[in-house]
Amino acid sequence: MELFSRPRRLRQNSLTRELTAETTLNVNRLIQPYFVCDGKNVKDEINGLPGIFRESVDSLTKTIESDLKLGINNIMLFGVTDRKDALATSASDEKNPVIQAIKELKKQFGNDLLIGADVCLCAYTDTGHCGVTEHDVINNDKSAEILSLMALRLAESGCDIVAPSDMMDGRVGAIRATLEKNDFKDTLIMAYTAKYSSSYYGPFRNAANSAPGKGDRKGYQMDFRNRSEAMTELELDEAEGADIVMVKPAMAYLDIISDFKQNTSLPIAAYNVSGEYTAVKLLVKENLADENIMVIENLTAITRAGASIILTYHLRDILENGWHNA
Ligand code: PBG
Ligand code: ZN
C-alpha cells in the first residue's frame, strides 16, 4: 500500500510515543484522602478500602509525617465520630476530630501541607443525611447555615481548603459570605459541584459510618441520567464564589469533566471515589489487572478529560512504588 498518512509512525517506539503524548499525569496535583476519628492510638484498616485507615489524631499525625516524606503535600480530611444528633452539633464543636487534626497538623507541618477538609453533615447527623432533617424532609437553608458554621470552624483551625460535598442549594454562597464576614479571605472553597448519587460510594460509607439510615441521597445528589444539569450547578457554584469546581465520581463521569473543561476557566477537580479504587484493588487481587498500569491509566484518562486535580486513594501507592515514573 502507498499510504500518505500512517498514524502508527508516531507509535513506533517509546521515544516517538513520549515525544507525542498528549497528556501528562502530574502527581503534584493529586490529593490523598484521610479519615480521622475520635479517640487515641486508633488505626483501623477500613473494611472495603484496603490500605486506607480510620485514625485518631495522634496516629494520623504520624502517618502524615511519613506521607510528607513520600511527597504527599495535598490532603483531604473526613471526620468519623459516634457523636451524632439532629443538628449535627459535633460537625462544628471543639471535639470534632477534623478540627483537632488540622490544629495539630498545622502546628507540626505548617505550610508544607495543603489541608482540605470535607464540609458535610452526614458523618454528624443521627439520620446520616448530608443536611438536617425536619419533619422527615431536609431543611436546605438551615443545612446551609450549619454547613457555613462548620466551614468557619475549619477555617479558624487552619484549614486551607473547605470542600462542601453536601449538595445543598446555595451552600457555596453561604460559606463564602461567612468566610468573608469573618475575615477568612484566603480560604479556598473546593465545591463538589456536580456530585452524582452513585453506587460507587459504597466503601466510603463504611469508612465514614455515614450511610443514611432511612432513604437515599437522590433528593440532593444529582441523577446520573443528567448532563446539562451539571452546567446549572457549575454556573451557580462559580457565581457563588467557588475557587475550584469538582466532578464526582470520576470514571463514569468523564463527559461531565469534559463539559466543565469547555465551560469554565476555574481549576477542575475530579474525585476518583472509593468504589472506583476498590474495583481496581479487587481486579488486581484476582490477578486480572496490573495495578500500576491500571491506576495510571485511570488517572491519566481523568486528566485527559479535563481535570487538573484528582482526589485519589491510590496516591500513596503511586509514590511508594514510583508508578508514575514507569
Ligand atoms: C459525603 C461524602 C461521600 C463521599 C465524599 N463525601 C459519600 C456520599 O455522598 O455518600 C464519597 C467519597 C468516596 O466514595 O470515596 N458527603
Ligand atoms: Zn454527606
Coordinates of C-alpha atoms and ligand atoms in Angstrom, one line a residue:
M1 CA 0.0 0.0 0.0
E2 CA 1.1 3.6 -0.6
L3 CA -0.4 5.4 2.3
F4 CA 0.2 9.1 2.8
S5 CA -0.9 9.0 6.5
R6 CA 0.3 6.3 8.8
P7 CA -0.7 7.2 12.4
R8 CA 1.3 4.3 13.6
R9 CA 4.5 6.2 12.7
L10 CA 4.1 8.1 15.9
R11 CA 3.7 4.9 17.9
Q12 CA 6.7 3.0 16.6
N13 CA 8.8 3.2 19.7
S14 CA 8.8 4.6 23.2
L15 CA 10.7 7.7 22.2
T16 CA 8.2 8.7 19.5
R17 CA 5.4 7.9 21.9
E18 CA 6.9 10.1 24.6
L19 CA 7.5 12.9 22.2
T20 CA 3.9 13.0 21.0
A21 CA 2.0 12.0 24.2
E22 CA -0.9 14.5 24.7
T23 CA -1.4 14.1 28.4
T24 CA 0.9 14.0 31.3
L25 CA -0.2 13.0 34.8
N26 CA 1.2 15.4 37.4
V27 CA 1.4 13.7 40.8
N28 CA 1.7 17.1 42.4
R29 CA -1.9 17.7 41.7
L30 CA -3.2 14.6 43.4
I31 CA -4.9 14.8 46.8
Q32 CA -4.8 11.9 49.3
P33 CA -8.0 11.5 51.4
Y34 CA -7.8 10.5 55.1
F35 CA -10.4 9.5 57.7
V36 CA -10.0 11.0 61.2
C37 CA -11.8 9.5 64.2
D38 CA -12.2 10.2 67.9
G39 CA -10.0 8.5 70.5
K40 CA -6.3 7.8 70.9
N41 CA -4.0 5.4 69.3
V42 CA -6.6 4.2 66.8
K43 CA -5.6 2.9 63.4
D44 CA -8.1 0.6 61.8
E45 CA -8.0 -0.5 58.2
I46 CA -11.3 0.2 56.6
N47 CA -13.5 -2.7 55.6
G48 CA -13.7 -2.4 51.8
L49 CA -10.9 0.1 51.4
P50 CA -7.7 -1.9 51.5
G51 CA -4.7 0.3 52.6
I52 CA -6.9 3.1 53.9
F53 CA -7.3 3.7 57.6
R54 CA -9.6 5.3 60.1
E55 CA -7.2 7.0 62.5
S56 CA -7.2 9.1 65.7
V57 CA -5.3 12.4 65.6
D58 CA -2.1 11.1 67.2
S59 CA -1.9 8.2 64.7
L60 CA -2.8 10.4 61.7
T61 CA -0.1 12.8 62.5
K62 CA 2.5 10.1 62.3
T63 CA 1.0 8.7 59.1
I64 CA 1.1 12.2 57.5
E65 CA 4.7 12.8 58.7
S66 CA 5.7 9.7 56.7
D67 CA 3.5 10.6 53.8
L68 CA 5.1 14.0 53.6
K69 CA 8.4 12.3 53.1
L70 CA 7.0 10.4 50.3
G71 CA 5.9 13.6 48.6
I72 CA 2.2 13.9 49.6
N73 CA 1.6 17.6 50.2
N74 CA -2.1 17.8 49.5
I75 CA -4.6 16.1 51.8
M76 CA -8.4 15.9 52.3
L77 CA -9.7 15.1 55.7
F78 CA -13.0 13.4 56.5
G79 CA -14.4 13.1 60.1
V80 CA -15.7 9.9 61.7
T81 CA -17.5 10.0 65.1
D82 CA -20.2 8.3 67.1
R83 CA -21.4 11.7 68.4
K84 CA -24.4 12.3 66.2
D85 CA -27.5 14.3 66.7
A86 CA -30.4 16.0 64.8
L87 CA -28.5 19.3 64.2
A88 CA -25.0 17.8 63.5
T89 CA -23.6 19.7 66.5
S90 CA -20.4 17.7 66.5
A91 CA -19.6 18.9 63.0
S92 CA -18.5 22.3 64.4
D93 CA -17.6 21.8 68.1
E94 CA -14.2 21.7 69.7
K95 CA -14.0 18.0 69.9
N96 CA -14.6 17.4 66.2
P97 CA -11.7 15.1 65.1
V98 CA -11.0 17.0 61.9
I99 CA -10.8 20.4 63.7
Q100 CA -8.4 18.8 66.2
A101 CA -6.4 17.2 63.5
I102 CA -6.0 20.4 61.5
K103 CA -4.7 22.3 64.5
E104 CA -2.2 19.6 65.2
L105 CA -1.1 19.2 61.6
K106 CA -0.6 23.0 61.1
K107 CA 1.4 23.1 64.3
Q108 CA 3.7 20.3 63.2
F109 CA 4.0 20.8 59.5
G110 CA 2.9 24.4 58.8
N111 CA 2.7 25.2 55.1
D112 CA 4.3 22.0 53.9
L113 CA 0.8 20.7 53.9
L114 CA -2.2 22.0 52.0
I115 CA -5.1 20.9 54.1
G116 CA -8.5 20.3 52.7
A117 CA -11.5 19.3 54.8
D118 CA -14.9 17.9 53.9
V119 CA -17.8 20.1 54.7
C120 CA -20.9 17.9 55.1
L121 CA -23.2 16.8 57.8
C122 CA -23.7 13.1 57.1
A123 CA -21.0 12.0 59.5
Y124 CA -22.6 14.0 62.2
T125 CA -26.4 13.7 61.8
D126 CA -28.3 11.0 63.6
T127 CA -30.1 10.4 60.3
G128 CA -26.9 10.0 58.2
H129 CA -28.1 12.6 55.8
C130 CA -25.9 15.4 54.4
G131 CA -28.3 18.0 55.7
V132 CA -30.5 18.4 58.8
T133 CA -34.0 16.8 58.7
E134 CA -37.2 18.4 60.0
H135 CA -40.5 16.6 59.8
D136 CA -38.9 14.0 57.6
V137 CA -37.6 16.5 55.0
I138 CA -34.2 18.0 54.6
N139 CA -34.2 21.7 55.5
N140 CA -32.0 23.1 52.8
D141 CA -31.5 26.6 54.1
K142 CA -30.9 25.6 57.7
S143 CA -28.4 23.0 56.5
A144 CA -26.6 25.7 54.5
E145 CA -26.3 27.7 57.7
I146 CA -24.9 24.8 59.7
L147 CA -22.5 24.0 56.9
S148 CA -21.3 27.6 56.9
L149 CA -20.6 27.4 60.6
M150 CA -18.7 24.2 60.1
A151 CA -16.7 25.8 57.3
L152 CA -15.9 28.7 59.5
R153 CA -14.7 26.5 62.4
L154 CA -12.5 24.6 60.0
A155 CA -11.0 27.8 58.6
E156 CA -10.4 29.0 62.2
S157 CA -8.5 25.9 62.9
G158 CA -6.2 26.5 60.0
C159 CA -7.8 24.7 57.1
D160 CA -6.6 25.8 53.7
I161 CA -9.5 24.4 51.6
V162 CA -13.0 23.8 52.6
A163 CA -14.8 21.3 50.4
P164 CA -18.6 21.2 50.7
S165 CA -19.8 17.8 49.5
D166 CA -23.4 18.0 50.7
M167 CA -25.1 19.4 47.5
M168 CA -27.5 21.7 49.4
D169 CA -28.6 24.7 47.2
G170 CA -26.8 27.9 47.9
R171 CA -24.2 26.5 50.3
V172 CA -21.2 27.7 48.4
G173 CA -22.5 31.3 48.6
A174 CA -23.4 30.9 52.2
I175 CA -20.0 29.6 53.1
R176 CA -18.2 32.3 51.1
A177 CA -20.3 35.0 52.7
T178 CA -19.5 33.6 56.2
L179 CA -15.8 33.4 55.4
E180 CA -15.7 36.9 54.1
K181 CA -17.6 38.3 57.0
N182 CA -15.1 36.7 59.4
D183 CA -12.1 37.8 57.5
F184 CA -11.1 34.4 56.1
K185 CA -10.5 35.9 52.7
D186 CA -7.9 33.4 51.6
T187 CA -9.7 30.1 52.5
L188 CA -10.3 28.2 49.3
I189 CA -13.6 26.6 48.5
M190 CA -13.4 23.4 46.5
A191 CA -17.0 22.8 45.7
Y192 CA -18.4 19.4 44.9
T193 CA -20.2 21.0 42.1
A194 CA -21.5 18.0 40.1
K195 CA -21.8 15.3 42.7
Y196 CA -23.9 12.4 41.5
S197 CA -25.9 9.9 43.5
S198 CA -23.7 6.9 42.9
S199 CA -23.3 3.3 43.8
Y200 CA -19.5 3.9 43.7
Y201 CA -19.6 5.4 47.2
G202 CA -20.2 2.1 49.0
P203 CA -16.8 1.6 50.7
F204 CA -16.7 5.3 51.8
R205 CA -19.9 5.0 53.7
N206 CA -18.4 2.1 55.6
A207 CA -15.4 4.2 56.3
A208 CA -17.2 7.3 57.5
N209 CA -20.0 5.4 59.1
S210 CA -22.3 7.9 57.2
A211 CA -24.8 5.8 55.3
P212 CA -28.3 7.3 55.6
G213 CA -30.4 5.3 58.0
K214 CA -33.6 5.9 56.0
G215 CA -34.0 6.8 52.4
D216 CA -31.3 7.7 49.9
R217 CA -29.5 10.9 48.7
K218 CA -31.4 11.4 45.5
G219 CA -33.1 14.4 46.9
Y220 CA -29.9 16.3 46.8
Q221 CA -27.2 14.5 44.8
M222 CA -27.6 14.6 41.1
D223 CA -29.3 12.0 38.9
F224 CA -26.9 10.0 36.7
R225 CA -29.1 10.5 33.7
N226 CA -28.4 14.2 33.7
R227 CA -25.7 16.0 31.9
S228 CA -27.0 19.6 31.2
E229 CA -27.9 20.0 34.8
A230 CA -24.3 19.8 35.7
M231 CA -23.9 23.1 33.8
T232 CA -26.5 24.7 36.0
E233 CA -24.6 23.6 39.1
L234 CA -21.3 24.9 37.6
E235 CA -22.8 28.3 36.8
L236 CA -24.2 28.6 40.4
D237 CA -21.0 27.5 42.2
E238 CA -18.9 29.8 40.0
A239 CA -21.2 32.7 40.8
E240 CA -21.3 31.9 44.5
G241 CA -17.6 32.1 44.8
A242 CA -16.1 28.6 44.4
D243 CA -12.4 28.6 43.7
I244 CA -12.2 25.0 42.4
V245 CA -15.1 23.0 41.0
M246 CA -15.4 19.3 41.3
V247 CA -17.0 16.4 39.4
K248 CA -17.7 13.2 41.4
P249 CA -17.4 10.3 40.8
A250 CA -14.7 10.4 38.0
M251 CA -14.5 7.3 35.8
A252 CA -18.1 7.1 34.8
Y253 CA -18.5 10.8 34.5
L254 CA -15.7 11.8 32.1
D255 CA -18.3 13.5 29.8
I256 CA -19.1 15.9 32.7
I257 CA -15.5 16.6 33.3
S258 CA -15.1 17.4 29.6
D259 CA -18.1 19.7 29.7
F260 CA -16.6 21.5 32.7
K261 CA -13.4 22.0 30.8
Q262 CA -15.2 23.7 28.0
N263 CA -17.4 25.8 30.2
T264 CA -15.2 27.2 33.0
S265 CA -11.7 28.7 33.4
L266 CA -11.6 27.6 37.1
P267 CA -9.4 24.6 38.1
I268 CA -11.4 21.4 37.8
A269 CA -11.1 18.6 40.3
A270 CA -12.3 15.1 40.0
Y271 CA -12.9 12.6 42.8
N272 CA -11.7 9.1 42.0
V273 CA -14.1 7.7 44.6
S274 CA -13.9 4.7 46.9
G275 CA -15.8 2.3 44.7
E276 CA -13.5 3.1 41.8
Y277 CA -10.5 2.5 44.0
T278 CA -11.7 -0.8 45.4
A279 CA -12.8 -2.0 41.9
V280 CA -9.1 -1.8 40.9
K281 CA -7.9 -3.5 44.1
L282 CA -10.3 -6.4 43.5
L283 CA -9.3 -6.9 39.9
V284 CA -5.7 -6.9 41.0
K285 CA -6.4 -9.3 43.8
E286 CA -7.9 -11.7 41.2
N287 CA -4.9 -11.3 39.0
L288 CA -6.9 -9.7 36.3
A289 CA -5.0 -6.5 36.0
D290 CA -1.6 -4.9 36.7
E291 CA -2.3 -2.4 39.5
N292 CA 0.5 0.0 38.4
I293 CA -0.7 0.2 34.8
M294 CA -4.4 0.3 35.6
V295 CA -4.1 3.1 38.2
I296 CA -2.0 5.3 35.9
E297 CA -4.4 4.6 33.0
N298 CA -7.4 5.6 35.1
L299 CA -5.8 8.8 36.4
T300 CA -4.5 9.7 33.0
A301 CA -7.9 9.3 31.5
I302 CA -9.4 11.6 34.1
T303 CA -6.7 14.1 33.3
R304 CA -7.3 13.8 29.6
A305 CA -11.0 14.5 30.1
G306 CA -10.0 17.9 31.6
A307 CA -9.4 17.5 35.4
S308 CA -6.3 19.2 36.6
I309 CA -6.7 18.0 40.2
I310 CA -7.6 14.5 41.3
L311 CA -8.6 13.2 44.7
T312 CA -7.5 9.6 44.9
Y313 CA -6.9 6.9 47.4
H314 CA -4.2 5.5 45.1
L315 CA -1.7 8.3 45.8
R316 CA 0.3 6.7 48.5
D317 CA 0.7 3.5 46.5
I318 CA 1.8 5.5 43.4
L319 CA 4.5 7.4 45.2
E320 CA 5.7 4.4 47.2
N321 CA 6.2 2.4 44.1
G322 CA 7.1 5.1 41.6
W323 CA 4.4 4.0 39.2
H324 CA 4.2 7.5 37.7
N325 CA 7.8 7.2 36.6
A326 CA 7.5 3.8 34.9
Ligands
PBG1 C1 -20.3 12.6 52.0 C2 -19.3 12.1 51.0 C3 -19.3 11.0 50.3 C4 -18.1 10.9 49.6 C5 -17.4 12.0 49.9 N1 -18.2 12.8 50.8 C6 -20.3 9.9 50.3 C7 -21.7 10.1 50.0 O1 -22.1 11.2 49.5 O2 -22.5 9.2 50.2 C8 -17.7 9.7 48.8 C9 -16.3 9.5 48.6 C10 -15.9 8.2 48.1 O3 -16.7 7.3 47.8 O4 -14.7 8.0 48.0 N2 -20.9 13.8 51.6
ZN2 ZN -22.6 14.0 53.2

